[in-house]
Amino acid sequence: MGGMRTAIVTGATSGLGQAAAISLARSGFHVVVVGRDAARGRETLADIEKVGSGELELADLFSLKDVAALGDRLAKKHPSI
């Protein structure tokens, strides 16, 4: 991402989370969309990529195993958030 600021947005596949994710992308952030539903996540990511940069991470935040795995993936990919 070469100096681009990164934002992690949970609940970004609908409602206020989605609006916040798109707004952050429009403001120059690389937005990591976190959600459980791959199809809705891809739709949100497509909207983000119309105005900026983003990626999708699938995780169920009600699962401690998923949360830990997500944290590990994010720490490796984005050492500075």
Short mmCIF file of N, CA, C and O in Angstrom, two decimals:
data_model
loop_
_atom_site.label_atom_id
_atom_site.label_comp_id
_atom_site.label_asym_id
_atom_site.label_seq_id
_atom_site.Cartn_x
_atom_site.Cartn_y
_atom_site.Cartn_z
N MET A 1 0.80 -1.18 0.00
CA MET A 1 0.00 0.00 0.00
C MET A 1 0.85 1.26 0.00
O MET A 1 0.34 2.33 -0.12
N GLY A 2 2.13 1.14 0.18
CA GLY A 2 3.07 2.23 0.01
C GLY A 2 2.68 3.55 0.64
O GLY A 2 2.53 4.53 -0.05
N GLY A 3 2.49 3.61 1.95
CA GLY A 3 2.19 4.85 2.62
C GLY A 3 0.70 5.17 2.73
O GLY A 3 0.33 6.11 3.40
N MET A 4 -0.12 4.41 2.05
CA MET A 4 -1.56 4.64 2.13
C MET A 4 -2.05 4.21 3.51
O MET A 4 -1.64 3.18 4.03
N ARG A 5 -2.92 5.01 4.10
CA ARG A 5 -3.50 4.66 5.39
C ARG A 5 -4.50 3.51 5.20
O ARG A 5 -5.18 3.43 4.19
N THR A 6 -4.56 2.64 6.18
CA THR A 6 -5.45 1.48 6.13
C THR A 6 -6.49 1.57 7.24
O THR A 6 -6.16 1.91 8.37
N ALA A 7 -7.73 1.24 6.87
CA ALA A 7 -8.82 1.20 7.85
C ALA A 7 -9.47 -0.18 7.78
O ALA A 7 -9.70 -0.70 6.70
N ILE A 8 -9.75 -0.75 8.93
CA ILE A 8 -10.46 -2.01 9.03
C ILE A 8 -11.89 -1.67 9.42
O ILE A 8 -12.11 -1.00 10.42
N VAL A 9 -12.86 -2.13 8.62
CA VAL A 9 -14.26 -1.81 8.92
C VAL A 9 -15.04 -3.11 9.05
O VAL A 9 -15.18 -3.87 8.09
N THR A 10 -15.52 -3.39 10.25
CA THR A 10 -16.38 -4.54 10.47
C THR A 10 -17.82 -4.10 10.25
O THR A 10 -18.14 -2.91 10.39
N GLY A 11 -18.66 -5.02 9.86
CA GLY A 11 -20.04 -4.67 9.57
C GLY A 11 -20.16 -3.80 8.33
O GLY A 11 -21.10 -3.02 8.19
N ALA A 12 -19.20 -3.94 7.43
CA ALA A 12 -19.12 -3.06 6.27
C ALA A 12 -19.95 -3.53 5.08
O ALA A 12 -19.90 -2.93 4.02
N THR A 13 -20.71 -4.60 5.25
CA THR A 13 -21.46 -5.12 4.10
C THR A 13 -22.88 -4.58 4.02
O THR A 13 -23.62 -4.94 3.11
N SER A 14 -23.24 -3.69 4.95
CA SER A 14 -24.57 -3.07 4.88
C SER A 14 -24.62 -1.87 5.80
O SER A 14 -23.76 -1.67 6.66
N GLY A 15 -25.63 -1.06 5.62
CA GLY A 15 -25.95 0.03 6.54
C GLY A 15 -24.83 1.03 6.77
O GLY A 15 -24.11 1.41 5.86
N LEU A 16 -24.73 1.45 8.03
CA LEU A 16 -23.75 2.47 8.39
C LEU A 16 -22.32 2.02 8.17
O LEU A 16 -21.46 2.82 7.78
N GLY A 17 -22.04 0.74 8.43
CA GLY A 17 -20.69 0.22 8.20
C GLY A 17 -20.29 0.33 6.74
O GLY A 17 -19.16 0.71 6.41
N GLN A 18 -21.22 0.01 5.85
CA GLN A 18 -20.95 0.11 4.42
C GLN A 18 -20.72 1.57 4.02
O GLN A 18 -19.78 1.88 3.29
N ALA A 19 -21.56 2.46 4.50
CA ALA A 19 -21.40 3.88 4.20
C ALA A 19 -20.06 4.41 4.72
O ALA A 19 -19.37 5.17 4.02
N ALA A 20 -19.67 3.99 5.92
CA ALA A 20 -18.39 4.41 6.49
C ALA A 20 -17.22 3.89 5.66
O ALA A 20 -16.26 4.62 5.39
N ALA A 21 -17.30 2.63 5.23
CA ALA A 21 -16.23 2.03 4.43
C ALA A 21 -16.05 2.78 3.11
O ALA A 21 -14.92 3.09 2.70
N ILE A 22 -17.14 3.09 2.45
CA ILE A 22 -17.06 3.81 1.17
C ILE A 22 -16.53 5.22 1.39
O ILE A 22 -15.69 5.71 0.62
N SER A 23 -16.97 5.87 2.45
CA SER A 23 -16.49 7.22 2.76
C SER A 23 -14.99 7.22 3.05
O SER A 23 -14.26 8.10 2.60
N LEU A 24 -14.53 6.23 3.80
CA LEU A 24 -13.09 6.13 4.09
C LEU A 24 -12.29 5.91 2.82
O LEU A 24 -11.23 6.52 2.63
N ALA A 25 -12.79 5.06 1.93
CA ALA A 25 -12.10 4.82 0.65
C ALA A 25 -12.05 6.12 -0.16
O ALA A 25 -11.01 6.45 -0.74
N ARG A 26 -13.14 6.83 -0.18
CA ARG A 26 -13.21 8.10 -0.91
C ARG A 26 -12.22 9.11 -0.32
O ARG A 26 -11.69 9.97 -1.03
N SER A 27 -11.93 8.99 0.97
CA SER A 27 -11.01 9.90 1.65
C SER A 27 -9.55 9.46 1.54
O SER A 27 -8.68 10.08 2.16
N GLY A 28 -9.30 8.38 0.81
CA GLY A 28 -7.91 7.97 0.57
C GLY A 28 -7.42 6.79 1.38
O GLY A 28 -6.26 6.41 1.27
N PHE A 29 -8.27 6.20 2.18
CA PHE A 29 -7.87 5.02 2.94
C PHE A 29 -7.96 3.77 2.07
O PHE A 29 -8.85 3.66 1.22
N HIS A 30 -7.09 2.82 2.32
CA HIS A 30 -7.24 1.45 1.81
C HIS A 30 -8.15 0.78 2.84
O HIS A 30 -7.80 0.72 4.02
N VAL A 31 -9.31 0.30 2.41
CA VAL A 31 -10.31 -0.20 3.34
C VAL A 31 -10.37 -1.72 3.30
O VAL A 31 -10.55 -2.32 2.23
N VAL A 32 -10.21 -2.33 4.46
CA VAL A 32 -10.37 -3.77 4.60
C VAL A 32 -11.80 -4.01 5.09
O VAL A 32 -12.15 -3.63 6.21
N VAL A 33 -12.61 -4.59 4.22
CA VAL A 33 -14.00 -4.91 4.53
C VAL A 33 -14.02 -6.25 5.25
O VAL A 33 -13.53 -7.25 4.71
N VAL A 34 -14.56 -6.29 6.45
CA VAL A 34 -14.68 -7.54 7.20
C VAL A 34 -16.15 -7.91 7.29
O VAL A 34 -16.97 -7.09 7.72
N GLY A 35 -16.46 -9.13 6.86
CA GLY A 35 -17.84 -9.59 6.94
C GLY A 35 -17.93 -11.09 6.88
O GLY A 35 -16.94 -11.78 6.61
N ARG A 36 -19.13 -11.60 7.11
CA ARG A 36 -19.37 -13.06 7.09
C ARG A 36 -19.84 -13.53 5.72
O ARG A 36 -19.62 -14.66 5.34
N ASP A 37 -20.52 -12.66 5.00
CA ASP A 37 -21.18 -13.04 3.75
C ASP A 37 -20.31 -12.64 2.56
O ASP A 37 -20.13 -11.45 2.28
N ALA A 38 -19.77 -13.64 1.86
CA ALA A 38 -18.85 -13.38 0.75
C ALA A 38 -19.51 -12.57 -0.37
O ALA A 38 -18.89 -11.65 -0.91
N ALA A 39 -20.74 -12.89 -0.71
CA ALA A 39 -21.41 -12.18 -1.81
C ALA A 39 -21.62 -10.71 -1.47
O ALA A 39 -21.31 -9.83 -2.29
N ARG A 40 -22.12 -10.44 -0.28
CA ARG A 40 -22.32 -9.04 0.12
C ARG A 40 -20.98 -8.32 0.27
O ARG A 40 -20.87 -7.13 -0.05
N GLY A 41 -19.97 -9.05 0.73
CA GLY A 41 -18.64 -8.46 0.85
C GLY A 41 -18.08 -8.06 -0.51
O GLY A 41 -17.51 -6.98 -0.67
N ARG A 42 -18.27 -8.91 -1.51
CA ARG A 42 -17.79 -8.59 -2.86
C ARG A 42 -18.55 -7.40 -3.43
O ARG A 42 -17.96 -6.56 -4.12
N GLU A 43 -19.84 -7.30 -3.14
CA GLU A 43 -20.62 -6.15 -3.61
C GLU A 43 -20.10 -4.86 -2.99
O GLU A 43 -19.93 -3.85 -3.69
N THR A 44 -19.86 -4.88 -1.70
CA THR A 44 -19.32 -3.69 -1.02
C THR A 44 -17.95 -3.35 -1.56
O THR A 44 -17.64 -2.19 -1.82
N LEU A 45 -17.12 -4.36 -1.75
CA LEU A 45 -15.78 -4.13 -2.28
C LEU A 45 -15.84 -3.50 -3.67
O LEU A 45 -15.07 -2.59 -3.98
N ALA A 46 -16.76 -3.95 -4.50
CA ALA A 46 -16.92 -3.37 -5.84
C ALA A 46 -17.28 -1.88 -5.73
O ALA A 46 -16.74 -1.06 -6.49
N ASP A 47 -18.15 -1.53 -4.79
CA ASP A 47 -18.50 -0.12 -4.58
C ASP A 47 -17.30 0.68 -4.10
O ASP A 47 -17.08 1.82 -4.53
N ILE A 48 -16.51 0.10 -3.22
CA ILE A 48 -15.31 0.77 -2.71
C ILE A 48 -14.31 1.00 -3.83
O ILE A 48 -13.71 2.07 -3.95
N GLU A 49 -14.13 0.00 -4.68
CA GLU A 49 -13.13 0.10 -5.74
C GLU A 49 -13.53 1.11 -6.82
O GLU A 49 -12.68 1.53 -7.61
N LYS A 50 -14.77 1.56 -6.83
CA LYS A 50 -15.19 2.64 -7.74
C LYS A 50 -14.61 3.98 -7.30
O LYS A 50 -14.45 4.88 -8.11
N VAL A 51 -14.31 4.11 -6.00
CA VAL A 51 -13.85 5.38 -5.47
C VAL A 51 -12.47 5.30 -4.82
O VAL A 51 -11.89 6.33 -4.46
N GLY A 52 -11.94 4.10 -4.64
CA GLY A 52 -10.67 3.96 -3.94
C GLY A 52 -10.15 2.54 -3.94
O GLY A 52 -10.39 1.78 -4.87
N SER A 53 -9.50 2.19 -2.85
CA SER A 53 -8.80 0.91 -2.73
C SER A 53 -9.35 0.10 -1.57
O SER A 53 -9.64 0.66 -0.51
N GLY A 54 -9.48 -1.21 -1.79
CA GLY A 54 -9.98 -2.04 -0.71
C GLY A 54 -9.69 -3.50 -0.90
O GLY A 54 -9.13 -3.91 -1.92
N GLU A 55 -10.05 -4.27 0.11
CA GLU A 55 -9.92 -5.72 0.06
C GLU A 55 -10.96 -6.32 0.98
O GLU A 55 -11.51 -5.62 1.84
N LEU A 56 -11.22 -7.60 0.82
CA LEU A 56 -12.24 -8.29 1.60
C LEU A 56 -11.59 -9.36 2.47
O LEU A 56 -10.75 -10.12 1.99
N GLU A 57 -11.97 -9.38 3.73
CA GLU A 57 -11.59 -10.44 4.66
C GLU A 57 -12.87 -11.05 5.23
O GLU A 57 -13.71 -10.32 5.76
N LEU A 58 -13.01 -12.34 5.09
CA LEU A 58 -14.19 -13.03 5.62
C LEU A 58 -13.91 -13.53 7.03
O LEU A 58 -12.87 -14.16 7.28
N ALA A 59 -14.83 -13.24 7.94
CA ALA A 59 -14.70 -13.72 9.31
C ALA A 59 -16.04 -13.57 10.02
O ALA A 59 -16.78 -12.63 9.76
N ASP A 60 -16.31 -14.51 10.90
CA ASP A 60 -17.49 -14.44 11.76
C ASP A 60 -17.00 -13.94 13.11
O ASP A 60 -16.31 -14.66 13.84
N LEU A 61 -17.32 -12.71 13.45
CA LEU A 61 -16.81 -12.11 14.68
C LEU A 61 -17.44 -12.68 15.94
O LEU A 61 -17.02 -12.35 17.04
N PHE A 62 -18.41 -13.57 15.79
CA PHE A 62 -18.97 -14.28 16.94
C PHE A 62 -18.14 -15.53 17.27
O PHE A 62 -18.37 -16.17 18.28
N SER A 63 -17.17 -15.85 16.41
CA SER A 63 -16.31 -17.01 16.61
C SER A 63 -14.91 -16.54 17.04
O SER A 63 -14.23 -15.85 16.28
N LEU A 64 -14.49 -16.93 18.24
CA LEU A 64 -13.15 -16.55 18.71
C LEU A 64 -12.07 -17.08 17.78
O LEU A 64 -11.04 -16.43 17.57
N LYS A 65 -12.28 -18.27 17.23
CA LYS A 65 -11.32 -18.85 16.29
C LYS A 65 -11.19 -17.96 15.05
O LYS A 65 -10.08 -17.68 14.60
N ASP A 66 -12.31 -17.51 14.50
CA ASP A 66 -12.29 -16.62 13.34
C ASP A 66 -11.63 -15.29 13.66
O ASP A 66 -10.87 -14.75 12.86
N VAL A 67 -11.94 -14.75 14.84
CA VAL A 67 -11.36 -13.47 15.24
C VAL A 67 -9.83 -13.59 15.35
O VAL A 67 -9.10 -12.72 14.86
N ALA A 68 -9.35 -14.65 15.96
CA ALA A 68 -7.91 -14.85 16.09
C ALA A 68 -7.25 -15.01 14.73
O ALA A 68 -6.19 -14.42 14.47
N ALA A 69 -7.87 -15.79 13.86
CA ALA A 69 -7.31 -15.99 12.52
C ALA A 69 -7.31 -14.68 11.73
O ALA A 69 -6.34 -14.37 11.03
N LEU A 70 -8.37 -13.90 11.84
CA LEU A 70 -8.44 -12.61 11.17
C LEU A 70 -7.33 -11.70 11.69
O LEU A 70 -6.63 -11.05 10.91
N GLY A 71 -7.17 -11.65 12.99
CA GLY A 71 -6.11 -10.84 13.57
C GLY A 71 -4.74 -11.22 13.06
O GLY A 71 -3.92 -10.35 12.73
N ASP A 72 -4.47 -12.51 12.96
CA ASP A 72 -3.18 -12.98 12.43
C ASP A 72 -2.99 -12.54 10.99
O ASP A 72 -1.92 -12.05 10.61
N ARG A 73 -4.05 -12.71 10.16
CA ARG A 73 -3.94 -12.32 8.74
C ARG A 73 -3.70 -10.82 8.60
O ARG A 73 -2.86 -10.38 7.82
N LEU A 74 -4.45 -10.04 9.38
CA LEU A 74 -4.32 -8.60 9.27
C LEU A 74 -2.94 -8.12 9.75
O LEU A 74 -2.35 -7.22 9.16
N ALA A 75 -2.45 -8.71 10.82
CA ALA A 75 -1.13 -8.31 11.33
C ALA A 75 -0.03 -8.58 10.32
O ALA A 75 0.92 -7.80 10.20
N LYS A 76 -0.15 -9.68 9.58
CA LYS A 76 0.86 -10.00 8.55
C LYS A 76 0.76 -9.08 7.35
O LYS A 76 1.77 -8.65 6.80
N LYS A 77 -0.46 -8.78 6.92
CA LYS A 77 -0.66 -7.98 5.72
C LYS A 77 -0.54 -6.48 5.97
O LYS A 77 -0.15 -5.73 5.08
N HIS A 78 -0.89 -6.06 7.17
CA HIS A 78 -0.96 -4.63 7.49
C HIS A 78 -0.31 -4.35 8.84
O HIS A 78 -1.00 -4.20 9.84
N PRO A 79 1.02 -4.29 8.88
CA PRO A 79 1.70 -4.10 10.16
C PRO A 79 1.38 -2.75 10.82
O PRO A 79 1.56 -2.59 12.00
N SER A 80 0.87 -1.81 10.03
CA SER A 80 0.49 -0.51 10.57
C SER A 80 -0.91 -0.18 10.12
O SER A 80 -1.16 -0.01 8.93
N ILE A 81 -1.84 -0.11 11.08
CA ILE A 81 -3.23 0.17 10.75
C ILE A 81 -3.61 1.49 11.39
O ILE A 81 -3.33 1.74 12.54
#
